[in-house]
Amino acid sequence: MATEAAGIDRPLLVDDFLQRRRYQLQLADAAADEHTLVCLPTGLGKTTVSLLVTVERLHEAGGKALFLAPTKPLVQQHADFYREALEIPDDEIVVFTGDVKPDDRAALWDDARIAIATPQVVENDLVGNRISLRDVTHLTFDECHRATGDYAYVYIAERYHADAADPLVTGMSASPGGDTEEIETVCENLGLVNVEVMTEEDADVDEYTHDTDVQWEQVTLPDEVLAIRDALNEVITDRLEKLKQLGVTNTTNPDLSQKDLNKMRGQLKQMMDNDQSEGYKGMSTHAEVMKLRRATELVETQSVESVRRYFERQREAARSSGASKASQRMVADPKVREAMRKAESFDGLHPKFSKARILLAETLGINEGERAILFTESRDTAEALVEFLSASFDVRKFVGQGDKDGSDGMSQKQQQETLDEFKAGEFEVLVSTSVAEEGLDVPEVDLVCFYEPVPTAIRSIQRKGRTGRQAEGKVVVLMAEDTRDEAFFWISRRREKKMASQLAELKEATDDIEESVGDEGQAGLDAFAGGSASEDDSGEGSSGDDQGETEGEVDGDDEGEIGGDDEGDAGLTDFAAEAREGEDDVDDVETEADGETEVEGETDAGDDGVVATAGVDEGVEVVVDQRELDSSIAKDLSTRDGLVTRLETLAVGDYVLSDRVAVERKSAADFVDSMLDSDRSMFEQVGELSRAYARPVMVVEGTNLYGQRDIDPNAIRGALASLAVDFDVSVLRTEGEEDTTELLATIAKREQETRDREVSVHGEKTTKTRAEQQEYVVSSIADIGPVTARTLLEHFGTVEAVMTAPEDDLLDVDGVGPVTAERIREVVGTEYE
């Protein structure tokens, strides 16, 4: 079929800005009718489909549109596209990220026709009641396969279906899930009832796709690199022998699986919980094994330079105060020191470096290509590659926003400028960590080179989507022989085939999925609507201080593994052989990235605690401290019918339920830890709470209060008694966050509906009174606690008299026995060393 060159003419669209593509129009028409999942291969214009639905809804239904994307660079990219494509003033297309102050967002929201945002910001603004979704007539979830578990998409969808007067949802993904069950879960979580799938086999799509040639290039490690690896493996074998003696493993093979290592850790944790000292020693040894495995992976699959940097960080960590015994032991081991010396003296190249340079020379030189992207999992490797390749090519790096171990991140502005310059042809090679791989509209390139195989099909497909759009492109994957690269090669290959077939199967199974999610989805939508009274907006409360947005970048940090397999006891070679044979019982290798995932932390700069409201002021009100957003409690409260949540930076307490009731919430572990916190003890917090509110409440959450630390249970009981008797605080126990939510809702309703009390936030952290300071000084002498300190001061009159009292006089005080008296005299009278 000939390409339909005519532009699309629709209200609000810039004339002829969009090329008329039949498949996009078909998908948009379907998505405009009902809540729809749109599945379309990368690079074929999913955003255009959503844009077409948005302009129709704004024209027909009015209101405003909300577009959610998982990262700040994606948000900015989509905002630029919308502003260019639409005849809507730029200031009515607003960007919502944590870079915008909360109060400013509330004002921007009111005037916006289209808001393009990260989900964490919208989630927090909803919990804090800063915005309302009532007038949103189209909500788009980009990369909607993320809508599982407690990801912000799930909560936002629930609120939208409950609060919006005329909702319509579009979910978009090139790779929605591994099987129909996962896809159904995404649909149910987002309230989608229609599934539209286009594959590259469809006639309307085929003319816009081109073959992407995938090549696997195997490299052989030089003897010097193998010697470094072998020295480290000897140490791993030695440490595994110690763990074997503890009975937590039956192998000393250094290539054991991540699944086995996780199992070991679980057994050691159980030993620690049972107060077996061997468990603590074993856990330290296990940590050392993890560090050593990280080093072997770096030297095998990344570069000698990256393992050099890793060793240097470990040396610095071992010299620091509070260094772990695992770090100290590892850098002191003779074999490890030998490996360090070998790495520092190695002046050759990792063969992947040489291969990457050859591939770039062929693409950009011989074949007269213009641009290439080189992806790597490790920021260390990315920086080393930029330095190495700059001698031959014009190269720039593209990494996440966080600064890490001497490596500066890139600001959002720097990221955008780098991409703009790449598009404009100002440099040839972009070396990027995985922050650029999901959905970013990186321009047409002649080569995508994977520095290492990617075991996750979704990420691999996203990367390959960078090439082969307007002309035939090439993808090359570098693979080090007889390393974890080989295992990932076979897993990635199997998953690629599986994903392609699943997309085809998804197309065939759409009717069944729609039937399944149609019935359950409608029930879910009814439940959403019933869970929050959209008639009177009482459930539209929302909140939020931004907790951080994940850029999805894996930037090789100290503890992380590039990947972890789940394959039982099989060694690396055996694992690869089994995967090659396509055994059905071979577990998928998942990237553990333990400690590697770079979180692009966002905070709401300048939040002064003033709450902007979304016009939802009726109902029982619960004021939430912004630090409580890490739990599910605030979100759960915000979805309750008749409850309104608001967010503030509370000076004291975690929740305010009326003018007289404020609640301090602590998990069982936090409760015990705060008993021992010398900087700010639980008793200080509770003292401030009881001075500010007439009915202070302490909620202790969790069922294992007496098993948290190696502390005498009577000490914990004493703390509970002190809270109740000395501070007049009500101490309430709950089983978990769900139970706590119910309790808070019950108290708030009882106070405000039954007692007719209003919410009033007051109180602040205060300077201790003189008596409190005196009690604090005495109680810290020998950890004797506030009650005994008060008794001593009442008996002797002054701190000085307590300090100088002879041991016999101390024994005359009620509650002071020989041990306490001796400890006081020892602390006060012993020379300071």
PDB file of C-alpha atoms in Angstrom, residues 583-771:
ATOM      1  CA  GLU A 583      15.001 -26.587  28.591  1.00  0.00           C
ATOM      2  CA  ASP A 584      11.584 -25.657  29.883  1.00  0.00           C
ATOM      3  CA  ASP A 585      12.683 -25.892  33.492  1.00  0.00           C
ATOM      4  CA  VAL A 586      15.479 -23.342  33.189  1.00  0.00           C
ATOM      5  CA  ASP A 587      14.481 -20.368  35.315  1.00  0.00           C
ATOM      6  CA  ASP A 588      14.745 -16.971  33.753  1.00  0.00           C
ATOM      7  CA  VAL A 589      17.768 -14.942  34.680  1.00  0.00           C
ATOM      8  CA  GLU A 590      16.624 -11.693  36.219  1.00  0.00           C
ATOM      9  CA  THR A 591      18.887  -8.700  36.652  1.00  0.00           C
ATOM     10  CA  GLU A 592      19.324  -8.356  40.378  1.00  0.00           C
ATOM     11  CA  ALA A 593      21.107  -4.990  40.164  1.00  0.00           C
ATOM     12  CA  ASP A 594      21.332  -5.121  43.949  1.00  0.00           C
ATOM     13  CA  GLY A 595      22.566  -1.701  44.835  1.00  0.00           C
ATOM     14  CA  GLU A 596      22.985  -0.699  41.208  1.00  0.00           C
ATOM     15  CA  THR A 597      19.649   0.835  40.364  1.00  0.00           C
ATOM     16  CA  GLU A 598      20.156   4.540  40.341  1.00  0.00           C
ATOM     17  CA  VAL A 599      17.269   6.404  41.914  1.00  0.00           C
ATOM     18  CA  GLU A 600      16.901   9.901  40.636  1.00  0.00           C
ATOM     19  CA  GLY A 601      15.813  11.383  43.944  1.00  0.00           C
ATOM     20  CA  GLU A 602      13.399  14.277  43.688  1.00  0.00           C
ATOM     21  CA  THR A 603      12.435  16.509  46.523  1.00  0.00           C
ATOM     22  CA  ASP A 604       9.986  19.346  46.547  1.00  0.00           C
ATOM     23  CA  ALA A 605      12.308  22.286  47.009  1.00  0.00           C
ATOM     24  CA  GLY A 606      10.946  25.011  49.164  1.00  0.00           C
ATOM     25  CA  ASP A 607       7.932  23.192  50.561  1.00  0.00           C
ATOM     26  CA  ASP A 608       6.987  25.429  53.444  1.00  0.00           C
ATOM     27  CA  GLY A 609       4.297  23.154  54.785  1.00  0.00           C
ATOM     28  CA  VAL A 610       1.420  25.258  53.475  1.00  0.00           C
ATOM     29  CA  VAL A 611      -1.198  22.943  52.075  1.00  0.00           C
ATOM     30  CA  ALA A 612      -2.804  23.840  48.773  1.00  0.00           C
ATOM     31  CA  THR A 613      -6.241  22.305  48.563  1.00  0.00           C
ATOM     32  CA  ALA A 614      -8.082  20.905  45.594  1.00  0.00           C
ATOM     33  CA  GLY A 615     -11.443  22.149  46.743  1.00  0.00           C
ATOM     34  CA  VAL A 616     -12.204  19.023  48.754  1.00  0.00           C
ATOM     35  CA  ASP A 617     -12.814  20.257  52.259  1.00  0.00           C
ATOM     36  CA  GLU A 618     -15.763  18.183  53.405  1.00  0.00           C
ATOM     37  CA  GLY A 619     -15.541  15.024  55.453  1.00  0.00           C
ATOM     38  CA  VAL A 620     -13.288  13.738  58.196  1.00  0.00           C
ATOM     39  CA  GLU A 621      -9.795  15.198  57.844  1.00  0.00           C
ATOM     40  CA  VAL A 622      -6.480  13.488  58.552  1.00  0.00           C
ATOM     41  CA  VAL A 623      -3.295  15.545  58.423  1.00  0.00           C
ATOM     42  CA  VAL A 624      -0.302  13.447  57.372  1.00  0.00           C
ATOM     43  CA  ASP A 625       3.368  14.196  57.852  1.00  0.00           C
ATOM     44  CA  GLN A 626       5.105  14.102  54.480  1.00  0.00           C
ATOM     45  CA  ARG A 627       7.654  11.559  55.734  1.00  0.00           C
ATOM     46  CA  GLU A 628       4.828   9.045  56.129  1.00  0.00           C
ATOM     47  CA  LEU A 629       4.453   8.764  52.328  1.00  0.00           C
ATOM     48  CA  ASP A 630       6.901   5.861  52.392  1.00  0.00           C
ATOM     49  CA  SER A 631       4.151   3.716  53.887  1.00  0.00           C
ATOM     50  CA  SER A 632       0.856   2.752  52.263  1.00  0.00           C
ATOM     51  CA  ILE A 633      -1.208   4.273  55.076  1.00  0.00           C
ATOM     52  CA  ALA A 634      -1.607   7.775  53.645  1.00  0.00           C
ATOM     53  CA  LYS A 635      -2.631   6.433  50.235  1.00  0.00           C
ATOM     54  CA  ASP A 636      -5.117   4.018  51.786  1.00  0.00           C
ATOM     55  CA  LEU A 637      -6.631   6.768  53.914  1.00  0.00           C
ATOM     56  CA  SER A 638      -6.944   9.040  50.875  1.00  0.00           C
ATOM     57  CA  THR A 639      -9.141   6.497  49.077  1.00  0.00           C
ATOM     58  CA  ARG A 640     -11.610   6.132  51.971  1.00  0.00           C
ATOM     59  CA  ASP A 641     -15.103   7.430  51.459  1.00  0.00           C
ATOM     60  CA  GLY A 642     -15.671  10.455  53.649  1.00  0.00           C
ATOM     61  CA  LEU A 643     -11.995  10.952  54.531  1.00  0.00           C
ATOM     62  CA  VAL A 644      -9.832  13.837  53.328  1.00  0.00           C
ATOM     63  CA  THR A 645      -6.056  13.631  53.675  1.00  0.00           C
ATOM     64  CA  ARG A 646      -3.805  16.665  53.768  1.00  0.00           C
ATOM     65  CA  LEU A 647      -0.040  16.844  53.795  1.00  0.00           C
ATOM     66  CA  GLU A 648       2.111  19.001  56.021  1.00  0.00           C
ATOM     67  CA  THR A 649       5.589  18.936  57.450  1.00  0.00           C
ATOM     68  CA  LEU A 650       4.556  18.233  61.027  1.00  0.00           C
ATOM     69  CA  ALA A 651       6.805  19.485  63.799  1.00  0.00           C
ATOM     70  CA  VAL A 652       5.617  16.723  66.116  1.00  0.00           C
ATOM     71  CA  GLY A 653       3.803  13.479  65.409  1.00  0.00           C
ATOM     72  CA  ASP A 654       3.028  11.626  62.193  1.00  0.00           C
ATOM     73  CA  TYR A 655      -0.758  12.060  61.997  1.00  0.00           C
ATOM     74  CA  VAL A 656      -3.100  14.696  63.446  1.00  0.00           C
ATOM     75  CA  LEU A 657      -6.658  13.426  63.941  1.00  0.00           C
ATOM     76  CA  SER A 658      -8.234  16.320  65.868  1.00  0.00           C
ATOM     77  CA  ASP A 659      -7.307  19.374  67.907  1.00  0.00           C
ATOM     78  CA  ARG A 660      -6.306  17.128  70.778  1.00  0.00           C
ATOM     79  CA  VAL A 661      -5.219  13.813  69.188  1.00  0.00           C
ATOM     80  CA  ALA A 662      -1.916  13.357  67.381  1.00  0.00           C
ATOM     81  CA  VAL A 663      -0.274  10.024  66.642  1.00  0.00           C
ATOM     82  CA  GLU A 664       3.344   8.966  66.557  1.00  0.00           C
ATOM     83  CA  ARG A 665       3.665   5.733  64.529  1.00  0.00           C
ATOM     84  CA  LYS A 666       6.581   3.355  64.917  1.00  0.00           C
ATOM     85  CA  SER A 667       7.184  -0.091  63.564  1.00  0.00           C
ATOM     86  CA  ALA A 668       8.282  -2.626  66.143  1.00  0.00           C
ATOM     87  CA  ALA A 669      11.859  -2.296  64.868  1.00  0.00           C
ATOM     88  CA  ASP A 670      11.725   1.524  64.951  1.00  0.00           C
ATOM     89  CA  PHE A 671      10.335   1.437  68.473  1.00  0.00           C
ATOM     90  CA  VAL A 672      13.250  -0.607  69.781  1.00  0.00           C
ATOM     91  CA  ASP A 673      15.810   1.388  67.779  1.00  0.00           C
ATOM     92  CA  SER A 674      14.465   4.693  69.112  1.00  0.00           C
ATOM     93  CA  MET A 675      14.897   3.428  72.676  1.00  0.00           C
ATOM     94  CA  LEU A 676      18.625   3.321  71.952  1.00  0.00           C
ATOM     95  CA  ASP A 677      18.937   6.472  69.831  1.00  0.00           C
ATOM     96  CA  SER A 678      21.210   8.856  71.709  1.00  0.00           C
ATOM     97  CA  ASP A 679      20.636  11.738  69.260  1.00  0.00           C
ATOM     98  CA  ARG A 680      16.867  11.921  69.526  1.00  0.00           C
ATOM     99  CA  SER A 681      15.216   9.374  71.757  1.00  0.00           C
ATOM    100  CA  MET A 682      11.633   8.214  71.585  1.00  0.00           C
ATOM    101  CA  PHE A 683      11.025   9.830  74.976  1.00  0.00           C
ATOM    102  CA  GLU A 684      12.033  13.241  73.583  1.00  0.00           C
ATOM    103  CA  GLN A 685       9.606  12.814  70.686  1.00  0.00           C
ATOM    104  CA  VAL A 686       6.818  11.695  72.974  1.00  0.00           C
ATOM    105  CA  GLY A 687       7.537  14.507  75.428  1.00  0.00           C
ATOM    106  CA  GLU A 688       7.074  17.076  72.663  1.00  0.00           C
ATOM    107  CA  LEU A 689       3.934  15.284  71.460  1.00  0.00           C
ATOM    108  CA  SER A 690       2.381  15.259  74.935  1.00  0.00           C
ATOM    109  CA  ARG A 691       3.146  18.957  75.474  1.00  0.00           C
ATOM    110  CA  ALA A 692       1.485  19.875  72.150  1.00  0.00           C
ATOM    111  CA  TYR A 693      -1.617  17.631  72.272  1.00  0.00           C
ATOM    112  CA  ALA A 694      -3.942  16.709  75.115  1.00  0.00           C
ATOM    113  CA  ARG A 695      -4.430  13.115  73.917  1.00  0.00           C
ATOM    114  CA  PRO A 696      -1.128  11.868  72.459  1.00  0.00           C
ATOM    115  CA  VAL A 697      -1.123   8.372  70.983  1.00  0.00           C
ATOM    116  CA  MET A 698       1.771   6.036  70.206  1.00  0.00           C
ATOM    117  CA  VAL A 699       1.001   3.299  67.664  1.00  0.00           C
ATOM    118  CA  VAL A 700       3.455   0.407  67.749  1.00  0.00           C
ATOM    119  CA  GLU A 701       3.096  -1.532  64.530  1.00  0.00           C
ATOM    120  CA  GLY A 702       4.120  -5.167  64.098  1.00  0.00           C
ATOM    121  CA  THR A 703       3.819  -8.422  65.952  1.00  0.00           C
ATOM    122  CA  ASN A 704       7.421  -9.237  66.897  1.00  0.00           C
ATOM    123  CA  LEU A 705       8.193  -6.398  69.289  1.00  0.00           C
ATOM    124  CA  TYR A 706      10.303  -8.456  71.667  1.00  0.00           C
ATOM    125  CA  GLY A 707      12.338 -10.180  68.961  1.00  0.00           C
ATOM    126  CA  GLN A 708      13.725  -7.141  67.142  1.00  0.00           C
ATOM    127  CA  ARG A 709      17.066  -6.715  68.881  1.00  0.00           C
ATOM    128  CA  ASP A 710      19.138  -8.447  71.520  1.00  0.00           C
ATOM    129  CA  ILE A 711      17.413  -6.498  74.291  1.00  0.00           C
ATOM    130  CA  ASP A 712      15.876  -7.763  77.501  1.00  0.00           C
ATOM    131  CA  PRO A 713      12.072  -7.888  76.969  1.00  0.00           C
ATOM    132  CA  ASN A 714      11.649  -6.262  80.364  1.00  0.00           C
ATOM    133  CA  ALA A 715      13.478  -3.173  79.063  1.00  0.00           C
ATOM    134  CA  ILE A 716      10.899  -2.919  76.281  1.00  0.00           C
ATOM    135  CA  ARG A 717       8.074  -3.442  78.760  1.00  0.00           C
ATOM    136  CA  GLY A 718       9.628  -0.726  80.909  1.00  0.00           C
ATOM    137  CA  ALA A 719       9.616   1.671  77.970  1.00  0.00           C
ATOM    138  CA  LEU A 720       5.950   0.909  77.272  1.00  0.00           C
ATOM    139  CA  ALA A 721       5.134   1.431  80.939  1.00  0.00           C
ATOM    140  CA  SER A 722       7.039   4.731  81.007  1.00  0.00           C
ATOM    141  CA  LEU A 723       5.107   6.018  77.981  1.00  0.00           C
ATOM    142  CA  ALA A 724       1.787   5.218  79.622  1.00  0.00           C
ATOM    143  CA  VAL A 725       2.568   6.173  83.226  1.00  0.00           C
ATOM    144  CA  ASP A 726       5.211   8.912  83.028  1.00  0.00           C
ATOM    145  CA  PHE A 727       4.124  10.603  79.795  1.00  0.00           C
ATOM    146  CA  ASP A 728       0.391   9.847  79.887  1.00  0.00           C
ATOM    147  CA  VAL A 729       0.528   8.535  76.296  1.00  0.00           C
ATOM    148  CA  SER A 730      -1.925   5.950  75.007  1.00  0.00           C
ATOM    149  CA  VAL A 731       0.104   3.079  73.549  1.00  0.00           C
ATOM    150  CA  LEU A 732      -1.832   1.081  70.945  1.00  0.00           C
ATOM    151  CA  ARG A 733      -0.574  -2.018  69.156  1.00  0.00           C
ATOM    152  CA  THR A 734      -1.443  -2.903  65.527  1.00  0.00           C
ATOM    153  CA  GLU A 735      -0.549  -5.888  63.398  1.00  0.00           C
ATOM    154  CA  GLY A 736       0.575  -3.943  60.312  1.00  0.00           C
ATOM    155  CA  GLU A 737      -0.057  -0.966  58.053  1.00  0.00           C
ATOM    156  CA  GLU A 738      -3.581  -2.085  57.120  1.00  0.00           C
ATOM    157  CA  ASP A 739      -4.517  -2.411  60.777  1.00  0.00           C
ATOM    158  CA  THR A 740      -2.976   0.984  61.518  1.00  0.00           C
ATOM    159  CA  THR A 741      -4.999   2.551  58.695  1.00  0.00           C
ATOM    160  CA  GLU A 742      -8.232   1.204  60.160  1.00  0.00           C
ATOM    161  CA  LEU A 743      -7.291   2.441  63.625  1.00  0.00           C
ATOM    162  CA  LEU A 744      -6.441   5.964  62.440  1.00  0.00           C
ATOM    163  CA  ALA A 745      -9.661   6.205  60.426  1.00  0.00           C
ATOM    164  CA  THR A 746     -11.677   5.025  63.433  1.00  0.00           C
ATOM    165  CA  ILE A 747     -10.098   7.537  65.826  1.00  0.00           C
ATOM    166  CA  ALA A 748     -10.447  10.401  63.332  1.00  0.00           C
ATOM    167  CA  LYS A 749     -14.143   9.661  62.734  1.00  0.00           C
ATOM    168  CA  ARG A 750     -14.788   9.261  66.448  1.00  0.00           C
ATOM    169  CA  GLU A 751     -13.114  12.578  67.248  1.00  0.00           C
ATOM    170  CA  GLN A 752     -14.621  14.627  64.439  1.00  0.00           C
ATOM    171  CA  GLU A 753     -18.042  13.050  63.927  1.00  0.00           C
ATOM    172  CA  THR A 754     -18.930  11.742  67.384  1.00  0.00           C
ATOM    173  CA  ARG A 755     -17.067  14.296  69.510  1.00  0.00           C
ATOM    174  CA  ASP A 756     -17.584  17.133  66.999  1.00  0.00           C
ATOM    175  CA  ARG A 757     -13.954  18.218  67.251  1.00  0.00           C
ATOM    176  CA  GLU A 758     -11.979  19.928  64.502  1.00  0.00           C
ATOM    177  CA  VAL A 759      -8.472  19.256  63.254  1.00  0.00           C
ATOM    178  CA  SER A 760      -5.883  21.715  64.459  1.00  0.00           C
ATOM    179  CA  VAL A 761      -2.170  21.355  63.776  1.00  0.00           C
ATOM    180  CA  HIS A 762      -0.061  22.871  66.536  1.00  0.00           C
ATOM    181  CA  GLY A 763       2.998  22.144  68.558  1.00  0.00           C
ATOM    182  CA  GLU A 764       6.614  22.313  67.560  1.00  0.00           C
ATOM    183  CA  LYS A 765       9.906  20.862  68.608  1.00  0.00           C
ATOM    184  CA  THR A 766      10.740  22.716  71.772  1.00  0.00           C
ATOM    185  CA  THR A 767      13.836  23.452  73.766  1.00  0.00           C
ATOM    186  CA  LYS A 768      13.952  21.241  76.848  1.00  0.00           C
ATOM    187  CA  THR A 769      12.929  22.787  80.118  1.00  0.00           C
ATOM    188  CA  ARG A 770      15.629  23.073  82.737  1.00  0.00           C
ATOM    189  CA  ALA A 771      14.187  20.078  84.595  1.00  0.00           C
TER     190      ALA A 771
END
